[in-house]
Coordinates of C-alpha atoms and ligand atoms in Angstrom, one line a residue:
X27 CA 157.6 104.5 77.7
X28 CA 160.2 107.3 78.2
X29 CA 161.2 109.6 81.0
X30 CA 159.8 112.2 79.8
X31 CA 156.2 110.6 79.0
X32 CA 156.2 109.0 82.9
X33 CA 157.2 112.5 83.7
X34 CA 154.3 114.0 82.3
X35 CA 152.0 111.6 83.0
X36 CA 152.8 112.1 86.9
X37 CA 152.7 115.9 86.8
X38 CA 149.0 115.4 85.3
X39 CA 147.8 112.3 88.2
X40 CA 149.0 115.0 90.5
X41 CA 147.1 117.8 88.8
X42 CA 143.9 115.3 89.1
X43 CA 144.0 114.5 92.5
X44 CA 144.4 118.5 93.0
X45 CA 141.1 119.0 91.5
X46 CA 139.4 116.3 92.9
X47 CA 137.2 117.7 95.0
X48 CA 136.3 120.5 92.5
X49 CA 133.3 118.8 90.4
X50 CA 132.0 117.6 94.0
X51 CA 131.8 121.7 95.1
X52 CA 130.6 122.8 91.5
X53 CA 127.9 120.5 92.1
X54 CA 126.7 121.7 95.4
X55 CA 127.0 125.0 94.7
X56 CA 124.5 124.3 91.1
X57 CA 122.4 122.2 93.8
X58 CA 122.2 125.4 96.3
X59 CA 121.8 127.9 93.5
X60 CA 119.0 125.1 91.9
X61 CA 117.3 125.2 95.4
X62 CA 117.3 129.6 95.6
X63 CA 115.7 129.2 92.5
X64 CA 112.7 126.9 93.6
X65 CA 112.1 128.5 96.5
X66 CA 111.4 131.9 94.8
X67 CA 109.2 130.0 92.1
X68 CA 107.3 128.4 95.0
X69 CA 106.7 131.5 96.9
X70 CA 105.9 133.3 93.5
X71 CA 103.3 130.7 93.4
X72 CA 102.0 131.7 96.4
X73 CA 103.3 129.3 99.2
X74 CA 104.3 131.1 102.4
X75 CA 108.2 131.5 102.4
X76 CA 107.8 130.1 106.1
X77 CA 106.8 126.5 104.6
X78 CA 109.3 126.9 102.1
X79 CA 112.6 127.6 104.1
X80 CA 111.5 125.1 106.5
X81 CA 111.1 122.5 104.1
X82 CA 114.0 123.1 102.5
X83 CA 116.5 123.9 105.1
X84 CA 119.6 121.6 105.3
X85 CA 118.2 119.5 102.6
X86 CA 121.1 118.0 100.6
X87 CA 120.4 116.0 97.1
X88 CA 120.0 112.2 97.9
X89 CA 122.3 110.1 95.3
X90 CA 119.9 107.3 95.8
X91 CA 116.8 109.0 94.2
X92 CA 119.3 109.9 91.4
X93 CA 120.3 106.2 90.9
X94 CA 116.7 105.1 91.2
X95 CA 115.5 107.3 88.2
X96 CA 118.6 106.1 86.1
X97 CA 118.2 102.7 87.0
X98 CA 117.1 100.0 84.2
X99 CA 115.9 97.0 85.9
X100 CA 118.4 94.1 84.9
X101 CA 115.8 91.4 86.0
X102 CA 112.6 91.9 84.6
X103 CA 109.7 89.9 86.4
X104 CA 107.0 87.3 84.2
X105 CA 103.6 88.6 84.7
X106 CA 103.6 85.2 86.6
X107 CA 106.1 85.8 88.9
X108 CA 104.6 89.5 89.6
X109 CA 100.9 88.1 90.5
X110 CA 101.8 85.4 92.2
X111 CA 103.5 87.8 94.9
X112 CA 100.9 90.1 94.9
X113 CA 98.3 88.5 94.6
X114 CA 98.8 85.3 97.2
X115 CA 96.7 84.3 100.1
X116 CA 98.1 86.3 102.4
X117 CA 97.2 89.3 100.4
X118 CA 93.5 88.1 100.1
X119 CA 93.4 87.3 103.5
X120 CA 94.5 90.5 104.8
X121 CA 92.3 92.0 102.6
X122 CA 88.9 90.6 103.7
X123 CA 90.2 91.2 107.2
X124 CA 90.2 95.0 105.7
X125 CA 86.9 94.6 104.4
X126 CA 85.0 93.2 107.0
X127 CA 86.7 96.5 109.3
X128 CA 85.9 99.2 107.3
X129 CA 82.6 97.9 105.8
X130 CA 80.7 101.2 107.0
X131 CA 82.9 103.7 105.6
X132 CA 83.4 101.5 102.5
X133 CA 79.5 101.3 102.1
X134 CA 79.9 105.5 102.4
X135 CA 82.9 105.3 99.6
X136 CA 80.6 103.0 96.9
X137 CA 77.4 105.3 97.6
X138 CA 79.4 108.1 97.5
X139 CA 81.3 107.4 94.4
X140 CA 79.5 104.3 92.8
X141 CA 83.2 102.4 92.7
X142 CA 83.2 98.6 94.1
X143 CA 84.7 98.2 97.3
X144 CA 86.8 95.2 96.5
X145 CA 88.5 97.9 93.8
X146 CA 89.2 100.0 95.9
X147 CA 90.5 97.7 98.8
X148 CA 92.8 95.9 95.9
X149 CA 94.5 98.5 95.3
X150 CA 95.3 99.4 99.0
X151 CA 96.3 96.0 99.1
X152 CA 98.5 96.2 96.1
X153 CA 99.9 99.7 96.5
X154 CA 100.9 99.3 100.4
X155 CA 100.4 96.1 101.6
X156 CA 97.1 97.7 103.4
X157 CA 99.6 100.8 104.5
X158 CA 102.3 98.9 106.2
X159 CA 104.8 99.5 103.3
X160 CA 104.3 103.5 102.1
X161 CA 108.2 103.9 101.8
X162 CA 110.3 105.7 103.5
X163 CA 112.1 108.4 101.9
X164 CA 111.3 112.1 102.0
X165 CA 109.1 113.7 99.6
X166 CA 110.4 117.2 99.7
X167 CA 114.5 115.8 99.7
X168 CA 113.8 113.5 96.6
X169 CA 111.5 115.6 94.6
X170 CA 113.7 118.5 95.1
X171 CA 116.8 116.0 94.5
X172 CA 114.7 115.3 91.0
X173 CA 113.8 118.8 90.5
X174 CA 117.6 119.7 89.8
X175 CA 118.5 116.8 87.6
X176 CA 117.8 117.4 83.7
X177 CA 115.6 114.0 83.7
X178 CA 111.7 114.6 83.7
X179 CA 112.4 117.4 85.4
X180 CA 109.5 119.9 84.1
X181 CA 107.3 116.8 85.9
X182 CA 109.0 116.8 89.4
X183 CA 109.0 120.4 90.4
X184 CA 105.2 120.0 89.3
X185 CA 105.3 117.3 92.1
X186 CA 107.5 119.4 94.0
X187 CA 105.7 122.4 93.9
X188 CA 102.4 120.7 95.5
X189 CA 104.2 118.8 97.7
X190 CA 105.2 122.5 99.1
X191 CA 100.8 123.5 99.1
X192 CA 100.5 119.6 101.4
X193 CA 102.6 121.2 103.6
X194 CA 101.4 124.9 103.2
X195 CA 98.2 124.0 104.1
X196 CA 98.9 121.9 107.2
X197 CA 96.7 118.7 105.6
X198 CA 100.0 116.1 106.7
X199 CA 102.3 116.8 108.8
X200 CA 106.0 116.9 107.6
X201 CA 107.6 113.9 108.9
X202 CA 104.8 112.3 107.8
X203 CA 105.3 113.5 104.0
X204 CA 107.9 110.4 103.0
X205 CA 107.0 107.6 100.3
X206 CA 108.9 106.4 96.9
X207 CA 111.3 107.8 95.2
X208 CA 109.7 109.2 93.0
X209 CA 107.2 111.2 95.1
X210 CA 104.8 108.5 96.0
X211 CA 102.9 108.5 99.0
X212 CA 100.1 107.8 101.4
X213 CA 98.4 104.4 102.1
X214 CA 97.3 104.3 98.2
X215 CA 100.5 105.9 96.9
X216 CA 99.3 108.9 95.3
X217 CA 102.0 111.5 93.7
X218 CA 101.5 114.9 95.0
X219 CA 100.0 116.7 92.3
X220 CA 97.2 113.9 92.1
X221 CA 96.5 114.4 95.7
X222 CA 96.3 118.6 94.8
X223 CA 93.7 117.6 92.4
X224 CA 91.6 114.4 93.9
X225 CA 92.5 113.6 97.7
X226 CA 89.0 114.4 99.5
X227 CA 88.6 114.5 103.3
X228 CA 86.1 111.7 104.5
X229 CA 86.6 111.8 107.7
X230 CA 85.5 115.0 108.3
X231 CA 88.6 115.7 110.5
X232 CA 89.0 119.1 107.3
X233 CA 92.3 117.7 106.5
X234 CA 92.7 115.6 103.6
X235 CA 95.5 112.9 105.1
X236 CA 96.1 109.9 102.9
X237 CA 98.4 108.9 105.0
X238 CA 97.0 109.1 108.6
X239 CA 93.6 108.9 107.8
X240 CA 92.2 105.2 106.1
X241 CA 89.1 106.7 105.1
X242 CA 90.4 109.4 103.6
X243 CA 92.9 107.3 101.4
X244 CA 90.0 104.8 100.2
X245 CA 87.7 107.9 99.7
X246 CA 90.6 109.4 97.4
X247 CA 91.1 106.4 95.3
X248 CA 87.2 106.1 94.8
X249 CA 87.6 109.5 93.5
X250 CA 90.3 109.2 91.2
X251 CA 88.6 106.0 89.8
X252 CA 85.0 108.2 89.9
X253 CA 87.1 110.5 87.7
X254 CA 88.9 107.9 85.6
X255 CA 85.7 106.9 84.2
X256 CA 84.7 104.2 86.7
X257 CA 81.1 102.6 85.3
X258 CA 79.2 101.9 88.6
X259 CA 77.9 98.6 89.1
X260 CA 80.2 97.0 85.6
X261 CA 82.9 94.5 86.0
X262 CA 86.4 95.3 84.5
X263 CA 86.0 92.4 82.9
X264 CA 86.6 88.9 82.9
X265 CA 88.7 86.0 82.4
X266 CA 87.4 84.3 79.1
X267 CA 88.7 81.2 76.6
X268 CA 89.8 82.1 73.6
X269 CA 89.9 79.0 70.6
X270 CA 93.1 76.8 70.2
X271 CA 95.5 78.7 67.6
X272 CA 93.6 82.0 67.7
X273 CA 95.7 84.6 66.4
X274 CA 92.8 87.5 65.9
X275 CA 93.2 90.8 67.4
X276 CA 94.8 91.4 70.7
X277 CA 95.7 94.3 73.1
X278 CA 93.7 97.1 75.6
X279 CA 93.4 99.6 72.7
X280 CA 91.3 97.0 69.9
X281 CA 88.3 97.4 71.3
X282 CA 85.1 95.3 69.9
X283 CA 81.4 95.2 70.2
X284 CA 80.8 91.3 72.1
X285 CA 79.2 89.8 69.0
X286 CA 82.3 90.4 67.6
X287 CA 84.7 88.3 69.9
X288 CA 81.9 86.0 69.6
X289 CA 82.4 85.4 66.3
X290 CA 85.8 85.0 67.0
X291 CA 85.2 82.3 68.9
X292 CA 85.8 83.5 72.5
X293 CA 83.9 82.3 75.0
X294 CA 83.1 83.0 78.8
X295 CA 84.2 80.7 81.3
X296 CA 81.1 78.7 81.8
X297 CA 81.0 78.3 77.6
X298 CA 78.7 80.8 76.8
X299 CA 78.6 83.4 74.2
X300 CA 80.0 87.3 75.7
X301 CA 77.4 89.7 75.5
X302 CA 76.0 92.9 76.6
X303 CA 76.5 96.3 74.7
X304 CA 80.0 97.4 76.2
X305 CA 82.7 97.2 73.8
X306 CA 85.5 95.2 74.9
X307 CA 88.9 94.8 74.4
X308 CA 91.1 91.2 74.4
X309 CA 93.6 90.8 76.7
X310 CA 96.3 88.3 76.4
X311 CA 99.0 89.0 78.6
X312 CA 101.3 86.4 78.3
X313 CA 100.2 85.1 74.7
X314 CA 97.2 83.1 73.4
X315 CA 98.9 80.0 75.6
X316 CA 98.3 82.1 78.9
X317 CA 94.9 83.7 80.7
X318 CA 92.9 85.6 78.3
X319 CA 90.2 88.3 79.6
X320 CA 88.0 90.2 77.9
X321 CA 88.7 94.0 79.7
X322 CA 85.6 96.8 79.8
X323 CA 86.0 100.9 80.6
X324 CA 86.5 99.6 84.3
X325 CA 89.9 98.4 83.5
X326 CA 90.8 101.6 82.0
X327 CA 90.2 103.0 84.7
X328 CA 92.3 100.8 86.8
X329 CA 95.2 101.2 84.0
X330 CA 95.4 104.8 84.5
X331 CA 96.1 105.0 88.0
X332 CA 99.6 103.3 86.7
X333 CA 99.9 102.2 83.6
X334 CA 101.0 98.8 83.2
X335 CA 99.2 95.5 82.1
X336 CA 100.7 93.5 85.1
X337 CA 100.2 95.8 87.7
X338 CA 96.2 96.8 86.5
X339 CA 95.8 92.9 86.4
X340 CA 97.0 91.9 89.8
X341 CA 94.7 95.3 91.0
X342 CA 91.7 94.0 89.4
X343 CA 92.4 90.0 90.3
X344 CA 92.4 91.0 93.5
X345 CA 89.4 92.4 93.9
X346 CA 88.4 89.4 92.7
X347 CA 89.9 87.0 94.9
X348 CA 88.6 89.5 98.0
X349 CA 85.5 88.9 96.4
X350 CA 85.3 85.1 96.7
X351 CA 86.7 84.1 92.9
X352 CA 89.0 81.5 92.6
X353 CA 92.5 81.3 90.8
X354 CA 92.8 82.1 87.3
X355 CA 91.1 79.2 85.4
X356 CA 93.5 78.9 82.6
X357 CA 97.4 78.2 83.9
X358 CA 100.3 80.5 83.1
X359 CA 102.0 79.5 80.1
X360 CA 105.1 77.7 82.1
X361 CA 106.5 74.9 83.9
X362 CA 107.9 76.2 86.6
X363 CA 105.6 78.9 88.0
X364 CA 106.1 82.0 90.5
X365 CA 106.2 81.8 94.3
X366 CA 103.6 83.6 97.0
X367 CA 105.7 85.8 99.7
X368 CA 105.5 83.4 102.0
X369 CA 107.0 80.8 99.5
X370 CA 109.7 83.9 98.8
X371 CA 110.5 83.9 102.6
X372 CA 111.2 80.2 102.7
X373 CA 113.7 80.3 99.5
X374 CA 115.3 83.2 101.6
X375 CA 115.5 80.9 104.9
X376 CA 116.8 77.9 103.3
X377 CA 119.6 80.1 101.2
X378 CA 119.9 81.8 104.6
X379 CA 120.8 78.1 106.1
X380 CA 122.9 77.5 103.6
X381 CA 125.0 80.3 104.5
X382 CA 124.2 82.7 102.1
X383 CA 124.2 86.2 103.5
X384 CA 121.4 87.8 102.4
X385 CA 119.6 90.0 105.6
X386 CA 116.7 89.0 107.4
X387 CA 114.3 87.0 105.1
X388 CA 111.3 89.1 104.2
X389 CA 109.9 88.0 100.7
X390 CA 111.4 90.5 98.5
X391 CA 114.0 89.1 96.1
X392 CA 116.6 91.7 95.6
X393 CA 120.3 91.4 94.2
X394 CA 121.6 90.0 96.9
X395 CA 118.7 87.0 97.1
X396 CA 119.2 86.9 93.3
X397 CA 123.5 86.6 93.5
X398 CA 122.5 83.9 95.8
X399 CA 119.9 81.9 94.2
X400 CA 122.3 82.2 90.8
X401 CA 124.8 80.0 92.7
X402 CA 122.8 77.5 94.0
X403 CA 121.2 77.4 90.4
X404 CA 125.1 77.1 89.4
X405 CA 126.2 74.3 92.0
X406 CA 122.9 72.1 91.6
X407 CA 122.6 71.9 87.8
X408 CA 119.3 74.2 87.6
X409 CA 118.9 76.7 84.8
X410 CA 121.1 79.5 86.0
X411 CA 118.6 82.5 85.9
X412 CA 118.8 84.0 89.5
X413 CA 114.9 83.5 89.4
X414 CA 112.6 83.1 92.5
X415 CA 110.2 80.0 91.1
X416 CA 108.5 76.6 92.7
X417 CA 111.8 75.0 90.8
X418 CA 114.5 76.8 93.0
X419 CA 112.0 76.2 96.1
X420 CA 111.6 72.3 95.0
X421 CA 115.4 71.8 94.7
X422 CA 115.9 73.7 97.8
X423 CA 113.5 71.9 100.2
X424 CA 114.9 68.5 98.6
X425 CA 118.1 69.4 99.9
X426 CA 117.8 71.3 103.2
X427 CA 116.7 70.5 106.6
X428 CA 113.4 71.7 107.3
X429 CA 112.7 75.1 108.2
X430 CA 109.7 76.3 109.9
X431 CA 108.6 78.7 107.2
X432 CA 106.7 81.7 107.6
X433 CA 108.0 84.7 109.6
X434 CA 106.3 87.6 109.4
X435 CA 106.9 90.3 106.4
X436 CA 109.7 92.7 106.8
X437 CA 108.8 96.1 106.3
X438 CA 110.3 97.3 103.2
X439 CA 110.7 99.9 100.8
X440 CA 109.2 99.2 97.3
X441 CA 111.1 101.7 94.6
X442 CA 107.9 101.7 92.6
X443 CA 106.3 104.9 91.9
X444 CA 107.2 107.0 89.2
X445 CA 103.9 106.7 87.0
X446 CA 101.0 110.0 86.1
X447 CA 99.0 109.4 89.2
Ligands
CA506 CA1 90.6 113.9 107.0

C-alpha cells in the first residue's frame, strides 16, 4: 500500500469516528419526532392529552424489544420437548390447586359463557404459569418502541393506541401495564386491542383488570373462547389411533364427517368407531409415528387465541390432565424424549456443579444453558445438539454427585407474545 493510500485511509477513520455519534442523534431525534406524532394521533382519537404525556414522558425506545421482533429463534423446540415442559406434573398440580380455589367463580364463568373450566384454567396455566410469570417489560415503552420501527408497525400502534384507552380509562393502573414484548399482558396474556374488545369485569369491582383481578382474567378468556366459537358442552377432541402406514389426509384445515375417518380406519382409543355429526379434522403433529387426535370446532377455538399447533395442543392436553386423563396414549415418535421443569432444573444444577456458569437454575433453557449443555454433549461423546432431553439428564446424573433436585421456579420472563390475540 502507498503513502498516499495510508494517508487517505487515516483522514477518512478520522472523519468516521467524527461522525460517530451522528446516526445515534438522527435516531433519537426520528424517535422524538415519531413519539409527537402518536401523541397527536392518540389524542385525535380522543384520549385525554393528560394520559398521553404522562405515559409517554421520558420514555426512550428499548433495543431489547427491537432485537426480540428481529429475532429468529436458532433452536427450535420438538413438539415433545415443548409439552413436556408445559404440560408436567407440576403444572397439573398447580392447576387443580387453582380449580378446587376458584370453583365458585369458575361455576359463574361456564354458566356464564358455556366454556369448560379445565379450558379456561389450561390456558392460565399455560400462558402464566397461574399469573406468576406475566413478564416484565412495559407496555406503553415497547409498543411505542414497535410503533416507530417499520416492522408490523400498522399492528402495534393499533396495540398502542388501546393500550393509551387501559390507561385513559383508569381500568389498570400504570405500573401495573407491563407483559411481553410484544404487548402481552395480564394473567392470560391478552394484547391490548383484544382486551378493548373482550376483557369483561366479573368481579364487579367496574374495572376490567386482567391483571389484578383472577376472575376477571378467567371471565375474559371465557369470553374470547365464547366469541371464538366455543361449542358448550363438546370436547376439542381427542387422542385417536390411526392404522399402521396410513398416509390419508392430515392437517386442522381437512375437515371430515366421522364416517369418513372411520373408513379410513381411525379409531378411538378404546377401539371403537368415531362418531357423532361434528366434522373433524386429523391431527398428526409429529407424523403418523407420533399421537394422532381427531380435533372438533373447540380446538379452533383454542388455535385462535395463538395460533400454533404446539401451543393449542399443550392448552387443550391440559385441560385434560386437570381433568383426570392420563398421558398421551401413543409415545412421541423418539428415543430420547423431553424433560418436565423440574427435570430442566436438575440438568441446570448438575451443569451448575460442574462449573458451568449459567445463573440460578430455574427450568428455562436459554443460550447460556444451551452453550453449556453443547459442551458437555462435546466432552462425553453425546450427540452435540445443545438439547435439554432424558439423554443429557441420564448422562449427567451417571456422572455427578447427587443433587437434591427441585428448587422452586424462578420467576422469569417468557418472550412469547406476539400473536392476533
Ligand atoms: Ca374487575
Amino acid at each position: 500500500m502507498s503513502l498516499a493510500k495510508r494517508g487517505a485511509a487515516g483522514i477518512a477513520a478520522a472523519l468516521l469516528l467524527a461522525l460517530a455519534p451522528a446516526p445515534a442523534i438522527a435516531q433519537a431525534v426520528a424517535f422524538r419526532s415519531c413519539v409527537a406524532e402518536l401523541r397527536s394521533t392518540a389524542i385525535g382519537k380522543g384520549i385525554a392529552a393528560a394520559t398521553v404525556d404522562g405515559a409517554f414522558a421520558g420514555v426512550e425506545p428499548d433495543e431489547e424489544v427491537l432485537r426480540a421482533l428481529e429475532d429468529q429463534p436458532e433452536f427450535r423446540l420438538s413438539i415433545w420437548d415443548y409439552l413436556a415442559a408445559l404440560v408436567d406434573e407440576e403444572r397439573v398440580a398447580d392447576g387443580r390447586e387453582r380449580l378446587a380455589k376458584w370453583a365458585p367463580v369458575l361455576e359463574e364463568i361456564e354458566r356464564r359463557y358455556g366454556v369448560d373450566r379445565h379450558v379456561v384454567v389450561a390456558f392460565w396455566g399455560v400462558e402464566t404459569d397461574y399469573g406468576r410469570v406475566m413478564g416484565r417489560r412495559s407496555l406503553v415503552r415497547s409498543l411505542l418502541t414497535l410503533s416507530c420501527n417499520p416492522r408490523r408497525q400498522g399492528f402495534f400502534r393499533g396495540e398502542l393506541m388501546a393500550t393509551l384507552r387501559i390507561l385513559d380509562g383508569g381500568d389498570i393502573p400504570a405500573e401495573a401495564l407491563v407483559g411481553s414484548w410484544a404487548g402481552a399482558f395480564g394473567q392470560t396474556q391478552f394484547m391490548p386491542s383484544t382486551w378493548q374488545r373482550l376483557a369483561v369485569d366479573f368481579d364487579g369491582d367496574g374495572r376490567r383488570d386482567i391483571v389484578g383481578s383472577v376472575p376477571d382474567a378467567l371471565a375474559s378468556t371465557a369470553h374470547y373462547l365464547q366469541r371464538a366459537g366455543w361449542i358448550s358442552g363438546q370436547p376439542w377432541g381427542a387422542e385417536v389411533r390411526i392404522p399402521p402406514g396410513y398416509s390419508g389426509p392430515a392437517g386442522r384445515s381437512t375437515r371430515m364427517p366421522m364416517a369418513k375417518w372411520s373408513a379410513l380406519g381411525v379409531r378411538m382409543l378404546d377401539g371403537t368407531a368415531p362418531s357423532g355429526e361434528a366434522s373433524a379434522a386429523l391431527l398428526l403433529p409429529a407424523g403418523p409415528r407420533g399421537p394422532a387426535f381427531l380435533v372438533l370446532r373447540n380446538y379452533s377455538a383454542i388455535f385462535a387465541y395463538n395460533a400454533a399447533e404446539s401451543y393449542a395442543l399443550s392448552v387443550a392436553h391440559l385441560a385434560d390432565r386437570l381433568r383426570g386423563a392420563g398421558p398421551f396414549s401413543t409415545p412421541w415418535p423418539t428415543d430420547d424424549p423431553g424433560l418436565s421443569r423440574a427435570e430442566r432444573r436438575e440438568v441446570q444444577e448438575r451443569l451448575v456443579a460442574r462449573g458451568a456458569d449459567i445463573g440460578a437454575p430455574d427450568g428455562i433453557i436459554g443460550s447460556r444453558t444451551r452453550a453449556a449443555i453443547l459442551e458437555f454433549q462435546k466432552a462425553n461423546g453425546l450427540r452435540a445438539d445443545g438439547r435439554a432431553g432424558q439423554a443429557l439428564l441420564k448422562a449427567l446424573r451417571a456422572q455427578g454427585p447427587a443433587t437434591d433436585g427441585g428448587s422452586p421456579p424462578e420467576k422469569n420472563e417468557r418472550a412469547g407474545g406476539g400473536g392476533s390475540r
